[in-house]
Amino acid sequence: MTEFVKLTYGDNEYELPVIVGSEGEKAIDISKLRSQTGLITLDTGYANTGSCTSNITFMDGEKGILRYRGIPVEQLAEHSSFKETSYLLINGKLPTQQELTNFSVLLNDNSLVHEDMRDFYEKFPRSSHPMGILSSMVNALRSFYPELQNLEEEINMTVTRLLSKIRTMAAMSYKISRGHRVVYPRADLTYCANFLNMMFDSPVKPYEIDEDVVKALNVFWILHADHEQNCSTSAVRLVGSARVTLYAAISAGIAALWGPLHGGANQAVIEMLSEIAANNSMAEIIKRAKDKSDPFRLMGFGHRVYKTFDPRMKIMKRMCDTLLQKLNITDPLLDVAMELEQIALKDDYFTDHNLYPNVDFYSGIVLRAIGIPTNMFTVMFAIGRLPGWIAQWKESQDDPNWKLCRPRQIYTGPQTTDYVPIEDR
Ligand code: ACO
């Protein structure tokens, strides 16, 4: 039975239906609010606003739960591969062996990037940030791979191309930024091993694939694969609602992810930890993070939805310990991170504000151990988030009730003002 919320406004009373999700979370359906009452809602930053219904990812920020298509992320991190998790997110179910094999073949067949795109790469200034390059190049893919006539085939091909080529493009930007020869993808390697080989193989030092590193990368990407209506995903849905190509929508998602308050935080965390290690400035950093007059924030801490530990962070931290041990690496930044976490967790400011480490707090240390340079960290996040963006985009395009996303506003500027000719001003 539908529940209603009663709204009294002026002399009238309205009934707004309550929508209930499959995990019991509730929302007031305000889709007829303006037509019935003349009112709109105001929710800066959308902290109380659901932009859609979705059956892809469930998260509970109070309990620290994250599930993709109902499966706990902990189980996927332990048993699945990034490729299989991508299939799950995009197609809504785990693949059979045959489906997974077909998926692998498709990804292998589409892993090369058009040779002419290399000219583009070569012309970016060497100092360009790889996220800017990736966002531009993903949008440019449309020009190199024009639209197919059959809509279903077009969507499937675009999805496959993006998933496969993003690795090649990311590794290519790294190689070119170093002035090194580009390494081509290999059909005999798995999704993650292929990426690592394209990043690190060189004519003078062949890359030796280490299964512990491959496993770590699989887990890293699984943990980033989707996170419901976060900033970049909302960008993908919003831009996609104008019926742009999937390439353009993903390009917008990459641009949004780049921001330091979102995916760019993983780079910012390492920069912050390095700063603490170099200048012994732990106390100063904590002081600045708590100072209301200082815009500085403790990077890798806090989350819009999680008001407890981010479940991804727990897995990431465990993996960080295991990987460093297996590779016999001592990273002084890990000690700094653990000390900072302990201090923050005992500090009233952070506990009162429900600020706990998020996924980005330890992810940079994992990436450093794998050999990924700091300015590629957010690119690594983008590769991981791609299946989530695609799944969310597909869901939005298939929604029979989907509309152009177009929020409203409350105007607070001047009322009608006459134009004054320039000589009279
Ligand atoms: N350090 C210090 N104070 C913080 C932090 C932080 N990292 N995060 C939030 N706060 C404080 C704010 O100053 C504010 O304090 P006040 O209420 O006393 O004014 C309060 O906590 C609430 O902050 P909001 O910005 O309103 O919270 P919001 O939910 O919008 O912020 C965000 C979430 C953007 C992630 C924030 O916690 C932050 O900036 N964290 C640092 C950047 C970061 O790690 N981002 C990665 C997030 S995970 C991801 O995108 C993959």
Coordinates of N, CA and C in Angstrom, one line a residue, residues 289-408:
A289 N 43.3 21.4 8.9 CA 42.0 20.7 8.5 C 40.9 21.1 9.4
K290 N 41.2 21.4 10.7 CA 40.1 21.8 11.6 C 39.8 23.3 11.7
D291 N 40.6 24.0 11.0 CA 40.4 25.5 11.0 C 39.4 25.9 10.0
K292 N 38.3 26.5 10.5 CA 37.2 26.9 9.7 C 37.5 27.9 8.7
S293 N 38.5 28.8 9.0 CA 38.9 29.9 8.1 C 39.9 29.4 7.0
D294 N 40.3 28.2 7.1 CA 41.2 27.6 6.1 C 40.5 26.6 5.2
P295 N 40.5 26.8 3.9 CA 39.8 25.9 3.0 C 40.4 24.5 2.9
F296 N 41.6 24.3 3.5 CA 42.3 23.0 3.4 C 41.4 21.9 4.1
R297 N 41.4 20.8 3.5 CA 40.7 19.6 4.1 C 41.7 18.4 4.1
L298 N 41.5 17.6 5.1 CA 42.3 16.4 5.2 C 41.9 15.5 4.0
M299 N 42.8 15.3 3.1 CA 42.4 14.6 1.9 C 42.3 13.1 2.2
G300 N 41.3 12.4 1.5 CA 41.1 11.0 1.8 C 40.3 10.8 3.1
F301 N 39.7 11.9 3.6 CA 38.9 11.8 4.8 C 37.5 12.4 4.4
G302 N 36.4 11.7 4.9 CA 35.1 12.2 4.7 C 34.5 11.7 3.5
H303 N 33.1 11.7 3.5 CA 32.4 11.2 2.3 C 31.0 11.7 2.4
R304 N 30.4 12.1 1.3 CA 29.0 12.6 1.3 C 28.0 11.5 1.9
V305 N 28.2 10.3 1.6 CA 27.3 9.2 2.0 C 27.8 8.4 3.2
Y306 N 29.0 8.0 3.2 CA 29.5 7.2 4.3 C 29.7 8.1 5.5
K307 N 29.0 7.7 6.6 CA 29.2 8.4 7.8 C 29.9 7.5 8.8
T308 N 30.5 6.4 8.3 CA 31.3 5.5 9.1 C 32.4 5.1 8.1
F309 N 33.1 4.0 8.4 CA 34.2 3.6 7.6 C 33.7 3.2 6.2
D310 N 34.4 3.7 5.2 CA 34.1 3.3 3.8 C 34.5 1.9 3.6
P311 N 33.6 1.0 3.2 CA 33.9 -0.5 3.2 C 35.1 -0.7 2.2
R312 N 35.2 0.1 1.2 CA 36.3 -0.1 0.2 C 37.6 0.2 0.8
M313 N 37.6 1.2 1.7 CA 38.9 1.6 2.4 C 39.4 0.4 3.2
K314 N 38.5 -0.3 3.9 CA 39.0 -1.5 4.7 C 39.7 -2.5 3.8
I315 N 39.1 -2.8 2.6 CA 39.7 -3.8 1.7 C 41.0 -3.3 1.2
M316 N 41.0 -2.0 0.8 CA 42.2 -1.4 0.3 C 43.3 -1.4 1.3
K317 N 43.0 -1.1 2.5 CA 44.1 -1.1 3.5 C 44.7 -2.5 3.7
R318 N 43.8 -3.5 3.8 CA 44.3 -4.8 3.9 C 45.2 -5.2 2.8
M319 N 44.7 -4.9 1.6 CA 45.4 -5.2 0.4 C 46.8 -4.5 0.3
C320 N 46.8 -3.3 0.8 CA 48.0 -2.5 0.8 C 49.0 -3.2 1.7
D321 N 48.6 -3.6 2.9 CA 49.5 -4.4 3.8 C 50.1 -5.6 3.1
T322 N 49.1 -6.4 2.5 CA 49.6 -7.7 1.9 C 50.5 -7.4 0.7
L323 N 50.1 -6.5 -0.1 CA 50.9 -6.2 -1.3 C 52.4 -5.8 -1.0
L324 N 52.4 -4.8 0.0 CA 53.8 -4.3 0.3 C 54.6 -5.4 0.9
Q325 N 54.0 -6.3 1.7 CA 54.7 -7.4 2.3 C 55.2 -8.4 1.2
K326 N 54.3 -8.7 0.3 CA 54.7 -9.7 -0.8 C 55.8 -9.1 -1.7
L327 N 55.7 -7.8 -2.0 CA 56.7 -7.2 -2.8 C 57.9 -6.8 -2.1
N328 N 57.8 -7.0 -0.8 CA 59.0 -6.6 0.1 C 59.3 -5.1 0.0
I329 N 58.2 -4.3 0.0 CA 58.4 -2.8 -0.2 C 58.1 -2.2 1.2
T330 N 59.0 -1.2 1.5 CA 58.7 -0.4 2.7 C 58.4 1.0 2.2
D331 N 57.2 1.5 2.4 CA 56.8 2.8 1.9 C 56.6 3.7 3.2
P332 N 57.5 4.7 3.3 CA 57.4 5.5 4.5 C 56.0 6.3 4.6
L333 N 55.4 6.4 3.4 CA 54.1 7.1 3.4 C 53.0 6.3 4.1
L334 N 53.2 4.9 4.1 CA 52.2 4.1 4.7 C 52.2 4.4 6.2
D335 N 53.4 4.5 6.8 CA 53.5 4.8 8.2 C 52.9 6.2 8.5
V336 N 53.1 7.1 7.7 CA 52.6 8.5 7.9 C 51.0 8.4 7.8
A337 N 50.5 7.6 6.8 CA 49.1 7.5 6.7 C 48.5 6.8 7.9
M338 N 49.1 5.8 8.4 CA 48.5 5.0 9.6 C 48.5 5.9 10.8
E339 N 49.6 6.7 11.0 CA 49.7 7.6 12.1 C 48.6 8.7 12.0
L340 N 48.5 9.2 10.8 CA 47.5 10.3 10.6 C 46.1 9.7 10.9
E341 N 45.8 8.5 10.4 CA 44.5 7.9 10.6 C 44.2 7.8 12.1
Q342 N 45.2 7.3 12.8 CA 45.0 7.1 14.3 C 44.8 8.4 15.0
I343 N 45.5 9.4 14.7 CA 45.4 10.7 15.3 C 44.0 11.3 15.0
A344 N 43.6 11.2 13.8 CA 42.2 11.7 13.4 C 41.1 11.0 14.0
L345 N 41.3 9.7 14.2 CA 40.2 8.9 14.8 C 40.0 9.1 16.3
K346 N 41.0 9.7 16.9 CA 40.9 10.0 18.3 C 40.6 11.5 18.5
D347 N 40.4 12.2 17.5 CA 40.2 13.7 17.6 C 38.7 14.0 17.5
D348 N 38.2 14.7 18.4 CA 36.8 15.0 18.5 C 36.3 15.7 17.2
Y349 N 37.1 16.5 16.6 CA 36.6 17.2 15.4 C 36.2 16.2 14.3
F350 N 37.1 15.2 14.1 CA 36.8 14.2 13.1 C 35.7 13.3 13.4
T351 N 35.6 12.8 14.7 CA 34.6 11.9 15.1 C 33.2 12.7 15.1
D352 N 33.2 13.9 15.6 CA 32.0 14.6 15.7 C 31.4 14.9 14.3
H353 N 32.3 15.1 13.3 CA 31.9 15.3 12.0 C 31.7 14.0 11.1
N354 N 31.8 12.9 11.8 CA 31.7 11.6 11.1 C 32.7 11.5 10.0
L355 N 33.9 11.9 10.2 CA 34.9 11.9 9.1 C 35.9 10.7 9.3
Y356 N 35.8 9.8 8.4 CA 36.6 8.6 8.5 C 37.4 8.5 7.1
P357 N 38.4 7.7 7.1 CA 39.2 7.5 5.9 C 38.3 7.0 4.8
N358 N 38.4 7.5 3.6 CA 37.7 7.0 2.4 C 38.6 6.1 1.5
V359 N 38.1 5.6 0.5 CA 38.8 4.7 -0.4 C 40.1 5.3 -0.9
D360 N 40.2 6.6 -1.0 CA 41.4 7.2 -1.5 C 42.5 7.3 -0.5
F361 N 42.2 7.0 0.7 CA 43.3 7.3 1.7 C 44.5 6.3 1.6
Y362 N 44.2 5.0 1.3 CA 45.3 4.1 1.1 C 45.5 3.7 -0.3
S363 N 44.6 4.1 -1.2 CA 44.7 3.6 -2.6 C 46.0 4.1 -3.3
G364 N 46.5 5.3 -3.0 CA 47.7 5.8 -3.6 C 48.9 5.0 -3.2
I365 N 48.9 4.4 -2.0 CA 50.1 3.7 -1.6 C 50.1 2.3 -2.4
V366 N 48.9 1.8 -2.6 CA 48.8 0.6 -3.4 C 49.3 0.9 -4.9
L367 N 48.9 2.0 -5.4 CA 49.3 2.4 -6.8 C 50.8 2.6 -6.8
R368 N 51.4 3.3 -5.8 CA 52.8 3.5 -5.8 C 53.6 2.2 -5.8
A369 N 53.0 1.2 -5.0 CA 53.7 -0.1 -5.0 C 53.7 -0.8 -6.3
I370 N 52.6 -0.6 -7.1 CA 52.5 -1.2 -8.4 C 53.4 -0.5 -9.4
G371 N 53.8 0.7 -9.1 CA 54.7 1.5 -10.0 C 54.0 2.6 -10.7
I372 N 52.7 2.9 -10.4 CA 52.0 3.9 -11.1 C 52.4 5.3 -10.7
P373 N 52.8 6.2 -11.6 CA 53.2 7.5 -11.2 C 52.0 8.3 -10.6
T374 N 52.3 9.2 -9.7 CA 51.2 10.0 -9.0 C 50.3 10.6 -10.0
N375 N 50.7 11.2 -11.0 CA 49.8 12.0 -11.9 C 48.9 11.0 -12.7
M376 N 49.1 9.7 -12.6 CA 48.2 8.8 -13.3 C 47.2 8.2 -12.3
F377 N 47.2 8.5 -11.1 CA 46.4 7.9 -10.1 C 44.9 8.1 -10.4
T378 N 44.5 9.3 -10.8 CA 43.1 9.5 -11.1 C 42.7 8.8 -12.4
V379 N 43.6 8.6 -13.3 CA 43.3 7.9 -14.5 C 43.0 6.4 -14.1
M380 N 43.7 5.9 -13.1 CA 43.5 4.5 -12.7 C 42.1 4.4 -12.1
F381 N 41.6 5.5 -11.4 CA 40.3 5.5 -10.9 C 39.3 5.5 -12.0
A382 N 39.6 6.3 -13.0 CA 38.7 6.5 -14.2 C 38.5 5.1 -14.9
I383 N 39.6 4.4 -15.1 CA 39.5 3.1 -15.8 C 38.5 2.2 -14.9
G384 N 38.7 2.2 -13.6 CA 37.9 1.4 -12.7 C 36.4 1.8 -12.8
R385 N 36.2 3.1 -12.8 CA 34.8 3.6 -12.7 C 34.0 3.4 -14.1
L386 N 34.8 3.2 -15.2 CA 34.1 3.1 -16.5 C 32.9 2.2 -16.6
P387 N 33.1 0.9 -16.1 CA 31.9 0.0 -16.2 C 30.7 0.6 -15.5
G388 N 30.9 1.2 -14.3 CA 29.8 1.8 -13.6 C 29.1 3.0 -14.4
W389 N 30.0 3.8 -14.9 CA 29.4 4.9 -15.7 C 28.6 4.4 -16.9
I390 N 29.1 3.3 -17.5 CA 28.4 2.7 -18.7 C 27.1 2.1 -18.2
A391 N 27.1 1.4 -17.1 CA 25.9 0.7 -16.6 C 24.8 1.8 -16.3
Q392 N 25.3 2.9 -15.7 CA 24.3 3.9 -15.3 C 23.8 4.6 -16.5
W393 N 24.7 4.9 -17.5 CA 24.2 5.5 -18.7 C 23.2 4.6 -19.4
K394 N 23.5 3.3 -19.5 CA 22.6 2.4 -20.2 C 21.2 2.4 -19.5
E395 N 21.3 2.3 -18.2 CA 20.0 2.3 -17.4 C 19.2 3.5 -17.7
S396 N 19.9 4.7 -17.7 CA 19.2 5.9 -17.9 C 18.6 6.0 -19.3
Q397 N 19.3 5.5 -20.3 CA 18.8 5.6 -21.7 C 17.6 4.6 -21.9
D398 N 17.6 3.5 -21.1 CA 16.5 2.5 -21.3 C 15.3 2.9 -20.5
D399 N 15.4 3.9 -19.6 CA 14.3 4.2 -18.7 C 13.2 4.8 -19.5
P400 N 12.0 4.2 -19.5 CA 10.9 4.8 -20.3 C 10.5 6.2 -19.8
N401 N 10.8 6.5 -18.5 CA 10.4 7.8 -17.9 C 11.5 8.8 -18.0
W402 N 12.6 8.4 -18.6 CA 13.8 9.3 -18.6 C 13.5 10.6 -19.3
K403 N 14.0 11.7 -18.7 CA 13.8 13.0 -19.3 C 15.1 13.8 -19.4
L404 N 15.1 14.8 -20.1 CA 16.3 15.7 -20.2 C 16.5 16.2 -18.7
C405 N 17.7 16.1 -18.2 CA 18.0 16.6 -16.8 C 18.1 18.1 -16.9
R406 N 17.2 18.8 -16.1 CA 17.2 20.2 -16.2 C 16.7 20.7 -14.9
P407 N 17.6 20.9 -13.9 CA 17.1 21.4 -12.6 C 16.6 22.9 -12.7
R408 N 15.9 23.3 -11.7 CA 15.4 24.7 -11.7 C 16.2 25.5 -10.7

